Amino acid sequence: MKKEYIKPILQKVNGGIDDLIKRAVQLRQENAAQSIELSLQALQQSEKKGYKKGAAECHYNLGIAYFNQSDFNSALEHLHKSSEYYSKLDMKKQMAETLNAIGGVSRTKGLMDGSLDAHMKALKIFEQIDDKKGMASANNNLGVLYKVQGEFKKALRYFEKAFEINNKAKETSGLIMVLGNIANIHRQTGDENKAIEYNKKALDFA
């Protein structure tokens, strides 16, 4: 009987923190500075109360908000902390999403090996939990990474895998993004006709 009463009590105690985090997430795009301020407040409270899930969410949000401010070092610092929390909490989906974000920030900083490692780890976890949307996202991110490095054959392989997953899952926004990426590959390799073909497919889905 004891466990039946623990969860609602914890929810009540941590509700204020969750509200702060929710507001911080809402502000992440339009006002990164305010999002950071609220996230730091929520993080301080989470650490004081030993609310590990809240701390993980705060670090993740700080990572994305700092990325939006082009502060990539701070972004990576908080995303790695978030990943550590999620790993200890065994929250696989959230951990994979954090690794995906680490991969994206690392690529932006030019840390290609770190980006590849993070995206590969994210893909493996998404496959383990059969998260189709996550699998498509990780494959697409790997395609982008290889495209940036000029390895177009590898990039196409990952983009096509992402397309296949998105198509089966009927993820329209994912399909549009991947088709656009495939079109860019063909444009960069000089096949304008294929580039037009895939852009038209993307337009049809849009």
Tab-separated table of C-alpha atoms in Angstrom, residues 55-203:
chain	number	residue	atom	x	y	z
A	55	ALA	CA	17.404	18.026	-12.986
A	56	ALA	CA	17.753	15.943	-16.161
A	57	GLU	CA	15.034	17.958	-17.904
A	58	CYS	CA	16.578	21.248	-16.761
A	59	HIS	CA	20.011	20.317	-18.096
A	60	TYR	CA	18.469	19.222	-21.407
A	61	ASN	CA	16.537	22.458	-21.746
A	62	LEU	CA	19.629	24.496	-20.844
A	63	GLY	CA	21.551	22.638	-23.525
A	64	ILE	CA	19.015	23.510	-26.211
A	65	ALA	CA	18.607	27.115	-25.012
A	66	TYR	CA	22.380	27.703	-24.990
A	67	PHE	CA	22.583	26.157	-28.461
A	68	ASN	CA	19.969	28.680	-29.617
A	69	GLN	CA	22.291	31.393	-28.278
A	70	SER	CA	25.221	29.820	-30.184
A	71	ASP	CA	26.978	29.043	-26.877
A	72	PHE	CA	27.967	25.563	-27.967
A	73	ASN	CA	30.360	24.793	-25.111
A	74	SER	CA	27.677	25.458	-22.482
A	75	ALA	CA	25.170	23.542	-24.588
A	76	LEU	CA	27.361	20.434	-24.653
A	77	GLU	CA	28.164	20.721	-20.958
A	78	HIS	CA	24.485	20.675	-19.967
A	79	LEU	CA	23.487	18.030	-22.509
A	80	HIS	CA	26.163	15.671	-21.202
A	81	LYS	CA	24.918	16.226	-17.643
A	82	SER	CA	21.374	15.530	-18.817
A	83	SER	CA	22.550	12.317	-20.479
A	84	GLU	CA	24.207	11.190	-17.237
A	85	TYR	CA	20.999	11.745	-15.275
A	86	TYR	CA	18.835	9.935	-17.828
A	87	SER	CA	21.290	7.030	-17.898
A	88	LYS	CA	21.094	6.628	-14.109
A	89	LEU	CA	17.293	6.902	-14.246
A	90	ASP	CA	17.215	4.327	-17.093
A	91	MET	CA	15.002	6.681	-19.156
A	92	LYS	CA	16.063	5.329	-22.524
A	93	LYS	CA	13.946	7.476	-24.849
A	94	GLN	CA	15.035	10.706	-23.166
A	95	MET	CA	18.645	9.561	-23.126
A	96	ALA	CA	18.556	8.817	-26.859
A	97	GLU	CA	16.998	12.221	-27.581
A	98	THR	CA	19.744	13.870	-25.535
A	99	LEU	CA	22.429	11.938	-27.413
A	100	ASN	CA	20.845	13.054	-30.683
A	101	ALA	CA	21.090	16.661	-29.478
A	102	ILE	CA	24.725	16.133	-28.424
A	103	GLY	CA	25.431	14.839	-31.923
A	104	GLY	CA	23.883	17.920	-33.510
A	105	VAL	CA	25.763	20.393	-31.323
A	106	SER	CA	29.028	18.485	-31.787
A	107	ARG	CA	28.594	18.615	-35.581
A	108	THR	CA	27.997	22.380	-35.417
A	109	LYS	CA	31.250	22.746	-33.438
A	110	GLY	CA	33.097	20.646	-36.004
A	111	LEU	CA	33.560	17.718	-33.605
A	112	MET	CA	32.697	15.087	-36.201
A	113	ASP	CA	33.910	12.030	-34.285
A	114	GLY	CA	31.912	13.070	-31.221
A	115	SER	CA	28.875	13.729	-33.385
A	116	LEU	CA	29.110	10.313	-35.058
A	117	ASP	CA	29.511	8.549	-31.710
A	118	ALA	CA	26.506	10.309	-30.161
A	119	HIS	CA	24.190	9.731	-33.135
A	120	MET	CA	25.192	6.066	-33.376
A	121	LYS	CA	24.494	5.558	-29.657
A	122	ALA	CA	21.146	7.342	-30.039
A	123	LEU	CA	20.216	5.149	-33.011
A	124	LYS	CA	21.069	1.974	-31.083
A	125	ILE	CA	18.845	2.977	-28.154
A	126	PHE	CA	15.966	4.017	-30.414
A	127	GLU	CA	16.201	0.621	-32.127
A	128	GLN	CA	16.211	-1.177	-28.763
A	129	ILE	CA	12.992	0.528	-27.676
A	130	ASP	CA	11.493	0.401	-31.207
A	131	ASP	CA	10.973	4.166	-31.369
A	132	LYS	CA	10.315	4.687	-35.090
A	133	LYS	CA	10.332	8.482	-34.982
A	134	GLY	CA	13.602	8.450	-33.052
A	135	MET	CA	15.160	5.926	-35.428
A	136	ALA	CA	14.240	8.088	-38.410
A	137	SER	CA	15.624	11.186	-36.712
A	138	ALA	CA	18.939	9.521	-35.836
A	139	ASN	CA	19.328	8.137	-39.377
A	140	ASN	CA	18.574	11.552	-40.842
A	141	ASN	CA	21.125	13.173	-38.526
A	142	LEU	CA	23.761	10.649	-39.563
A	143	GLY	CA	22.955	11.466	-43.174
A	144	VAL	CA	23.447	15.170	-42.479
A	145	LEU	CA	26.766	14.449	-40.755
A	146	TYR	CA	28.097	12.476	-43.720
A	147	LYS	CA	26.755	15.065	-46.175
A	148	VAL	CA	28.654	17.835	-44.367
A	149	GLN	CA	31.821	15.741	-44.684
A	150	GLY	CA	31.239	15.186	-48.400
A	151	GLU	CA	30.603	11.435	-48.023
A	152	PHE	CA	27.518	11.508	-50.198
A	153	LYS	CA	27.045	7.748	-50.703
A	154	LYS	CA	26.976	7.146	-46.959
A	155	ALA	CA	24.721	10.166	-46.500
A	156	LEU	CA	22.242	8.852	-49.065
A	157	ARG	CA	22.184	5.447	-47.374
A	158	TYR	CA	21.132	6.981	-44.059
A	159	PHE	CA	18.670	9.398	-45.662
A	160	GLU	CA	17.019	6.534	-47.554
A	161	LYS	CA	16.732	4.541	-44.320
A	162	ALA	CA	15.147	7.551	-42.613
A	163	PHE	CA	12.749	7.905	-45.545
A	164	GLU	CA	11.760	4.236	-45.331
A	165	ILE	CA	11.025	4.480	-41.589
A	166	ASN	CA	9.120	7.764	-41.898
A	167	ASN	CA	7.129	6.431	-44.828
A	168	LYS	CA	6.007	3.330	-42.912
A	169	ALA	CA	5.164	5.427	-39.854
A	170	LYS	CA	3.422	8.078	-42.006
A	171	GLU	CA	5.535	10.841	-40.422
A	172	THR	CA	4.863	13.594	-42.958
A	173	SER	CA	7.140	16.270	-41.499
A	174	GLY	CA	9.986	13.750	-41.307
A	175	LEU	CA	9.393	12.692	-44.901
A	176	ILE	CA	9.513	16.288	-46.154
A	177	MET	CA	12.797	16.941	-44.348
A	178	VAL	CA	14.465	13.747	-45.575
A	179	LEU	CA	13.320	14.243	-49.177
A	180	GLY	CA	14.754	17.754	-49.075
A	181	ASN	CA	18.053	16.358	-47.809
A	182	ILE	CA	18.128	13.726	-50.565
A	183	ALA	CA	17.418	16.458	-53.126
A	184	ASN	CA	20.352	18.476	-51.785
A	185	ILE	CA	22.667	15.480	-52.159
A	186	HIS	CA	21.708	15.092	-55.814
A	187	ARG	CA	22.111	18.822	-56.394
A	188	GLN	CA	25.580	18.798	-54.819
A	189	THR	CA	26.618	15.803	-56.910
A	190	GLY	CA	25.422	17.459	-60.122
A	191	ASP	CA	22.237	15.475	-60.793
A	192	GLU	CA	19.813	18.364	-61.161
A	193	ASN	CA	16.999	16.188	-62.544
A	194	LYS	CA	16.968	13.955	-59.478
A	195	ALA	CA	17.217	17.000	-57.232
A	196	ILE	CA	14.103	18.426	-58.874
A	197	GLU	CA	12.346	15.055	-58.638
A	198	TYR	CA	12.909	14.759	-54.884
A	199	ASN	CA	12.040	18.380	-54.240
A	200	LYS	CA	8.750	17.805	-56.056
A	201	LYS	CA	8.098	14.744	-53.894
A	202	ALA	CA	8.748	16.832	-50.799
A	203	LEU	CA	6.353	19.479	-52.125
